[in-house]
PDB file of C-alpha atoms (C1' of nucleotides) in Angstrom:
ATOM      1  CA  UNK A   1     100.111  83.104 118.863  1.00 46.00           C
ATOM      2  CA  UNK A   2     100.746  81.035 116.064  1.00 44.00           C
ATOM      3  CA  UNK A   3      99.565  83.229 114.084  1.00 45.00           C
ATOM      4  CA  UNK A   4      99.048  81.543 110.652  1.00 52.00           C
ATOM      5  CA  UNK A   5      97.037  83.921 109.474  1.00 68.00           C
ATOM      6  CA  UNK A   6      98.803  84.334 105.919  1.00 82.00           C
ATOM      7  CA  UNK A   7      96.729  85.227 102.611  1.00 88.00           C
ATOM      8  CA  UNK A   8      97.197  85.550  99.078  1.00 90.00           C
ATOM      9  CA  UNK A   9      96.434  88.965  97.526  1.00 92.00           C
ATOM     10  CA  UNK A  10      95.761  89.260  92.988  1.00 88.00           C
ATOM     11  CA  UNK A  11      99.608  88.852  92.446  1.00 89.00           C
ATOM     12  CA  UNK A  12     100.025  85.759  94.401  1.00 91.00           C
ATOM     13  CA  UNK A  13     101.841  87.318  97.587  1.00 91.00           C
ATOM     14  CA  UNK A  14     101.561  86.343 101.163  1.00 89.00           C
ATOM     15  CA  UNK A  15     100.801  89.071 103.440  1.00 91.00           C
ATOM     16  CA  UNK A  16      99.377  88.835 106.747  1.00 89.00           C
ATOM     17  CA  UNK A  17      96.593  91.391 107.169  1.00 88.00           C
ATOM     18  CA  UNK A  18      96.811  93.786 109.473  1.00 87.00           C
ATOM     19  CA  UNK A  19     100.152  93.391 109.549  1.00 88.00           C
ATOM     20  CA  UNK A  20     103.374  95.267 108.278  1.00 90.00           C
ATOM     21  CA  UNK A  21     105.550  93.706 105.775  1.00 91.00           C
ATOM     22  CA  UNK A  22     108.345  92.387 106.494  1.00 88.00           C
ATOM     23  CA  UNK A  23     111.496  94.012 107.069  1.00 88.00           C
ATOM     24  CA  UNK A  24     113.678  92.303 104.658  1.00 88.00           C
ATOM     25  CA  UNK A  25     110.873  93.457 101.646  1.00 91.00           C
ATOM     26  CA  UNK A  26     110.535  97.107 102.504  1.00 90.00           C
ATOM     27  CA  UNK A  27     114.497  97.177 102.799  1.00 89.00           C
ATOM     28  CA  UNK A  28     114.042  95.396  98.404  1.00 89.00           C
ATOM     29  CA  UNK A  29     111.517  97.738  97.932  1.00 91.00           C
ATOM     30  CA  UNK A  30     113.372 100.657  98.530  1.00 90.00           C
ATOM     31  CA  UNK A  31     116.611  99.275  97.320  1.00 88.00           C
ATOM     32  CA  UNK A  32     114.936  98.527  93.766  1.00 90.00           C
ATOM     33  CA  UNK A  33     113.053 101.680  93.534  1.00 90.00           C
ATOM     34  CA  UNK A  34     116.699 103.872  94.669  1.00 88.00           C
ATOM     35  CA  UNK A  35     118.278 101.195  91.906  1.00 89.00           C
ATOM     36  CA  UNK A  36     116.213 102.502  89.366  1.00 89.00           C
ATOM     37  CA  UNK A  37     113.397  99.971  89.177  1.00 88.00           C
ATOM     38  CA  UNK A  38     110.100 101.151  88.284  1.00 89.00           C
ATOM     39  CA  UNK A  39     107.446 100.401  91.199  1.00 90.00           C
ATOM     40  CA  UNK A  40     104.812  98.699  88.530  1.00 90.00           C
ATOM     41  CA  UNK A  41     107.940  96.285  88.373  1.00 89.00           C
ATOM     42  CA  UNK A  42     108.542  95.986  91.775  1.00 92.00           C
ATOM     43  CA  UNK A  43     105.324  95.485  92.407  1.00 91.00           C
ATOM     44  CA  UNK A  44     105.061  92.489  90.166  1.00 90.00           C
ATOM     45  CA  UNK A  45     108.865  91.106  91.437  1.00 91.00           C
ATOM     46  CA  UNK A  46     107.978  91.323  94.979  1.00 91.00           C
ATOM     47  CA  UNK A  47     104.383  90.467  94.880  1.00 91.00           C
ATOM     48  CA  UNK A  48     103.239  93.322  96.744  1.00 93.00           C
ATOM     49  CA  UNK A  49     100.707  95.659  95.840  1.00 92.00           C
ATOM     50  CA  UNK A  50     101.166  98.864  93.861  1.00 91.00           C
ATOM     51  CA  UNK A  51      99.693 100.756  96.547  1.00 90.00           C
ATOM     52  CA  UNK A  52     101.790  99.345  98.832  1.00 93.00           C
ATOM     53  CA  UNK A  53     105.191 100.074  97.103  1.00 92.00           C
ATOM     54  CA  UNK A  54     103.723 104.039  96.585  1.00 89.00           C
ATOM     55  CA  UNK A  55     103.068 103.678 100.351  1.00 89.00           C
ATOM     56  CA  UNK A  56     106.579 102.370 101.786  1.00 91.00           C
ATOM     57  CA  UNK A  57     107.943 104.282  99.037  1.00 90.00           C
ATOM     58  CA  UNK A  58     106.641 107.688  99.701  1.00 85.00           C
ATOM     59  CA  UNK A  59     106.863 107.393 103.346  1.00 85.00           C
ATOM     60  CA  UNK A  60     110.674 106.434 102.931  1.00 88.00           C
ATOM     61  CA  UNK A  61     111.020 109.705 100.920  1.00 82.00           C
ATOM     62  CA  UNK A  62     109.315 111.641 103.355  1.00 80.00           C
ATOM     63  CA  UNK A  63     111.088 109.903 106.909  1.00 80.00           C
ATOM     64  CA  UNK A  64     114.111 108.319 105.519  1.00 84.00           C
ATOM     65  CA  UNK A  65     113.069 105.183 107.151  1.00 85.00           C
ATOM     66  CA  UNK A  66     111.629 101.702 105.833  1.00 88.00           C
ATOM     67  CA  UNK A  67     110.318 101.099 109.009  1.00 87.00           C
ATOM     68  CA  UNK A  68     106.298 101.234 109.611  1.00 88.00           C
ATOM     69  CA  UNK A  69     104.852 103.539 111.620  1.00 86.00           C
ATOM     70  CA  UNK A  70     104.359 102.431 115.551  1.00 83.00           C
ATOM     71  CA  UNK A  71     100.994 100.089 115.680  1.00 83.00           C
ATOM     72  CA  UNK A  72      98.679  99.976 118.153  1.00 76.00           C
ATOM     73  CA  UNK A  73      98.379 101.658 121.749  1.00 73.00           C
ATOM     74  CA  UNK A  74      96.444 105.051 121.989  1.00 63.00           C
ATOM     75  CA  UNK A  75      97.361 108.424 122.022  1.00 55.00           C
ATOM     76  CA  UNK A  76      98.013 109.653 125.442  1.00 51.00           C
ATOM     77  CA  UNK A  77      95.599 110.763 127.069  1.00 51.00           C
ATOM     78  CA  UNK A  78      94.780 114.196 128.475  1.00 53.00           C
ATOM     79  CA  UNK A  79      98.620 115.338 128.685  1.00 54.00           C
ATOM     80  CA  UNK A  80      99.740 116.912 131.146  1.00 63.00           C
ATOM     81  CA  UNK A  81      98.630 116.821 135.222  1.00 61.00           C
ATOM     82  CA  UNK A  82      98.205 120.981 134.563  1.00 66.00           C
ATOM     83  CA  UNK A  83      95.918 120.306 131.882  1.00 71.00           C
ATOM     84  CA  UNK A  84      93.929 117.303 133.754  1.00 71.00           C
ATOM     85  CA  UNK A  85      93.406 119.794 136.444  1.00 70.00           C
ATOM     86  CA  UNK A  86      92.170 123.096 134.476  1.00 75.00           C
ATOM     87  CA  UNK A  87      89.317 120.818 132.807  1.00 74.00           C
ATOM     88  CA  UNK A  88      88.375 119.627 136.099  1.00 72.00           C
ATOM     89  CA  UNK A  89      87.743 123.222 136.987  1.00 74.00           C
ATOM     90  CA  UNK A  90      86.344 124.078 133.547  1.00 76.00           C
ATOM     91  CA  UNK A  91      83.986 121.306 134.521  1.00 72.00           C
ATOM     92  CA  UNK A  92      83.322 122.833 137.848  1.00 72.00           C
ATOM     93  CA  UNK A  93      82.531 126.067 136.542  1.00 74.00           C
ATOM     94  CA  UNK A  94      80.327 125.114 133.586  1.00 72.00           C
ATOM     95  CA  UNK A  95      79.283 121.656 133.987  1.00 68.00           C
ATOM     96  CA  UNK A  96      77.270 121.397 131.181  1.00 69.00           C
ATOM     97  CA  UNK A  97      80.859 122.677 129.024  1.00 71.00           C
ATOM     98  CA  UNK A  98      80.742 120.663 126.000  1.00 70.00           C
ATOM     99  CA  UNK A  99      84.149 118.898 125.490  1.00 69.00           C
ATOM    100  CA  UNK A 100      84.969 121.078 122.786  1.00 72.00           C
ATOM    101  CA  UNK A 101      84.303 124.247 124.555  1.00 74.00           C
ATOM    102  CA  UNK A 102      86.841 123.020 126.902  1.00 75.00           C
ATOM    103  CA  UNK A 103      89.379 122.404 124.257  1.00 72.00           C
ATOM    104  CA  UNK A 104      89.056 125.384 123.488  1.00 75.00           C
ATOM    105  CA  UNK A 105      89.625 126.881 126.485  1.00 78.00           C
ATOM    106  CA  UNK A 106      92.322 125.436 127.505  1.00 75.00           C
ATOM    107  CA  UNK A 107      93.801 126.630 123.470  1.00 74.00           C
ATOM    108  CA  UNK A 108      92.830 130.031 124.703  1.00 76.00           C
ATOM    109  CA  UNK A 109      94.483 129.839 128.189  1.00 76.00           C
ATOM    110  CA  UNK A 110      97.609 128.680 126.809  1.00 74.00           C
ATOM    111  CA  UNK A 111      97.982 125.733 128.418  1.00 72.00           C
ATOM    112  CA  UNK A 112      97.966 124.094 125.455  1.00 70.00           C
ATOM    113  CA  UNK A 113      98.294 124.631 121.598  1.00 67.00           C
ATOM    114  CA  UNK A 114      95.904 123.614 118.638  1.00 64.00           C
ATOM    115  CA  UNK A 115      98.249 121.016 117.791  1.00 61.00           C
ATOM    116  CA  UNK A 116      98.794 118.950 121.077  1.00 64.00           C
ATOM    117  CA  UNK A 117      95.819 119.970 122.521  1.00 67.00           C
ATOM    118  CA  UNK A 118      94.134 116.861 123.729  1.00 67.00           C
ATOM    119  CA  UNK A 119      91.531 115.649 121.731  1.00 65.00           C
ATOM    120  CA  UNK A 120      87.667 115.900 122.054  1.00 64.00           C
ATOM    121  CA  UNK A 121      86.726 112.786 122.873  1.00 61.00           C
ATOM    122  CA  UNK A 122      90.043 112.320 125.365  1.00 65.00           C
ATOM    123  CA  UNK A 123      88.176 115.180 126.795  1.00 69.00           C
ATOM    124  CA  UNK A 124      85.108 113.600 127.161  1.00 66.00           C
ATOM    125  CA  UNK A 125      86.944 110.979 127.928  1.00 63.00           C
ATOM    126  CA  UNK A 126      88.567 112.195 131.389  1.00 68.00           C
ATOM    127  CA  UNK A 127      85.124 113.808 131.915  1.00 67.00           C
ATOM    128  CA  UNK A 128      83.605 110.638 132.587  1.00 64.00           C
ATOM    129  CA  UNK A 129      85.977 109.195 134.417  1.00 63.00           C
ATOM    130  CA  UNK A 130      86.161 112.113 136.852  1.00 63.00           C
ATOM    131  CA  UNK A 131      82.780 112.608 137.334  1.00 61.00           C
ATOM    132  CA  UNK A 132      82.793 108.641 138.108  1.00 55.00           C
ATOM    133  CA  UNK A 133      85.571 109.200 140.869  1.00 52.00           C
ATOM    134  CA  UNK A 134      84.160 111.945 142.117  1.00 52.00           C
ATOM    135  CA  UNK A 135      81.105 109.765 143.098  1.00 48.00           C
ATOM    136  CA  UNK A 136      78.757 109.659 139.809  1.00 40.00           C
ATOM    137  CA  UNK A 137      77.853 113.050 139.476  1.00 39.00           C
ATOM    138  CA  UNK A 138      77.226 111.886 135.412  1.00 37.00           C
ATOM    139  CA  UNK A 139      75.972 114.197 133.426  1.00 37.00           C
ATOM    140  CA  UNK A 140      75.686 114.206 129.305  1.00 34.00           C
ATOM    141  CA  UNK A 141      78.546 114.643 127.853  1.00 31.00           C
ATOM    142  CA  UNK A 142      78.267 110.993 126.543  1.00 33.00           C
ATOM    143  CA  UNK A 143      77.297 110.695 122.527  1.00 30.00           C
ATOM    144  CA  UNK A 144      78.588 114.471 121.376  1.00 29.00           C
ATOM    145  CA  UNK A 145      81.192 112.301 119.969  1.00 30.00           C
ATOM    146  CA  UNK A 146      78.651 109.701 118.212  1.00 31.00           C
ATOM    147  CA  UNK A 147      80.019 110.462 115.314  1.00 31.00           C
ATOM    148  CA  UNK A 148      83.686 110.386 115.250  1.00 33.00           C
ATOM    149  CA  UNK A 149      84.542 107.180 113.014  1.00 34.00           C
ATOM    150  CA  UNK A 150      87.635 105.492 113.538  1.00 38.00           C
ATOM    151  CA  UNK A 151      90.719 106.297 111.387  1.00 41.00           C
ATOM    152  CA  UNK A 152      88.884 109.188 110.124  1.00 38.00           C
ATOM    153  CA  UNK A 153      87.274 107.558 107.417  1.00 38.00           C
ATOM    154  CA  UNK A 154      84.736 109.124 108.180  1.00 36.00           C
ATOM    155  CA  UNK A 155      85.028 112.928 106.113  1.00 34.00           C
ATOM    156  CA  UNK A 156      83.636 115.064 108.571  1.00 33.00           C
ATOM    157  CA  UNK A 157      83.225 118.204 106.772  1.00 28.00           C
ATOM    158  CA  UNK A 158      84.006 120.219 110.239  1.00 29.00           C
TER     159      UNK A 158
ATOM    160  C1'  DA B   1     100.044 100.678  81.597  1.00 65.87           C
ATOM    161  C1'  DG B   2     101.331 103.087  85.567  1.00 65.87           C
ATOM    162  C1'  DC B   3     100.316 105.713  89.445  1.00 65.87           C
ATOM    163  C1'  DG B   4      97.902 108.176  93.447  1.00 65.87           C
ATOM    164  C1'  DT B   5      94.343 107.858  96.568  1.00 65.87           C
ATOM    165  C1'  DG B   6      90.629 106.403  99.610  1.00 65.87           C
ATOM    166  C1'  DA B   7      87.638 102.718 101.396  1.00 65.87           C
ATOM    167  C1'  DC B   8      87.922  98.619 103.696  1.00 65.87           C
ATOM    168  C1'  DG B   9      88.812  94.844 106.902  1.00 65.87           C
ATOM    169  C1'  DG B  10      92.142  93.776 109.893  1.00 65.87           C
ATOM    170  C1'  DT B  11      95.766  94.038 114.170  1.00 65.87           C
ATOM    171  C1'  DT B  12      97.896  96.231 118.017  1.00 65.87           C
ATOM    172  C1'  DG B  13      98.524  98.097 122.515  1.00 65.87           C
ATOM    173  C1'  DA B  14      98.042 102.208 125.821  1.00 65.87           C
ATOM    174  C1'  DC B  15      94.561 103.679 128.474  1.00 65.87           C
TER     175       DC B  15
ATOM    176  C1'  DT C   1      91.148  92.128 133.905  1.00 65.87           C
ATOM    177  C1'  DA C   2      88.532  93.104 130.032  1.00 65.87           C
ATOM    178  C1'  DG C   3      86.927  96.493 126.988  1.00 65.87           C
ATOM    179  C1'  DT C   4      87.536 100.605 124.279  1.00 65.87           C
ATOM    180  C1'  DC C   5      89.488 103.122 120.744  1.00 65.87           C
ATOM    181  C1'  DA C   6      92.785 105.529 117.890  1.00 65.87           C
ATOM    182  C1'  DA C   7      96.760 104.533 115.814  1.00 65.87           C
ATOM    183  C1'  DC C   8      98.736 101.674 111.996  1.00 65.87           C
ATOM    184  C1'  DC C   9      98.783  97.925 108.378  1.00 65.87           C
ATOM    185  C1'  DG C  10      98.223  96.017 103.159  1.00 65.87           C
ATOM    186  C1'  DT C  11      94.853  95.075  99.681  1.00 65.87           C
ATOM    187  C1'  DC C  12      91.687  96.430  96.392  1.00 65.87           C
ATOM    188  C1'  DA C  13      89.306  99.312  93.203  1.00 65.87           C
ATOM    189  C1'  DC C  14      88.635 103.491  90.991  1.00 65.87           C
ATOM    190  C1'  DG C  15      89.929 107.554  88.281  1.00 65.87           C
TER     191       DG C  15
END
DNA sequence: AGCGTGACGGTTGAC
DNA sequence: TAGTCAACCGTCACG
């Protein structure tokens, strides 16, 4: 709470880091640019970066929305109870499946598709905490993820 | 000079 | 309850 936490970026604008802009500046961002206003010159009006205004801009183009995308939480888990219970089989059957083998699978089966599939390390994930209710039975499955980055900034060539 | 893009440091909130 | 982690944020710097 009181957050406070304001800075000054090159043009002399407060923004909060980490933190969206506020609503009232997206909405002048995107009235400007849809009034004709070049974003260099919003940029400089508003005090907000240029990458910014390309951001909020582009994203309005593409959703129709000034609004920023939902912060925070994770993505859900392994989805559905179906799927929660074919990996714990898939486990069963091979325990030394890598979590990506089990993706996989489950792509193959049908029980899910390459696009909601749940991720690797969600797989690993549930692994772990399976094997940990089912009484410790641990076994490796721990580090195949090592090196995931968050955000993807990492460039993982596949 | 203006713009697009990616790295970076940060916050958030479901799990 | 606290910790983890993947989503998002805006700034900055580079091409």
């Amino acid at each position: 709470m009181c957050v406070g936490q304001g800075r000054v970026n090159q043009l002399g604008g407060v923004f909060i880091n980490g933190r969206p802009l506020p609503n009232h500046t997206r909405l002048q961002i995107v009235e400007m640019a849809a009034a004709g206003v070049r974003p260099c010159v919003i940029s400089r009006q508003l005090r907000v970066s240029h990458g910014c205004v390309s951001k909020i801009l582009n994203r309005y183009q593409e959703t129709g929305s000034i609004r920023p995308g939902v912060i925070g939480g994770s993505k859900a888990r392994v989805s559905t109870p179906e799927v929660e219970r074919r990996i714990e089989e898939l486990r069963q059957e091979s325990p030394g499946a890598y979590s990506w083998e089990i993706r996989d699978r489950l792509v193959k089966e049908g029980l899910c598709d390459k696009n909601n599939a749940p991720s690797i390390s969600a797989i690993s994930r549930f692994l772990k905490e399976s094997a940990a209710r089912a009484g410790g039975h641990k076994h490796s499955i721990d580090g195949i993820l090592a090196g995931r980055r968050r955000d993807g900034r990492f460039h993982e060539g596949c």
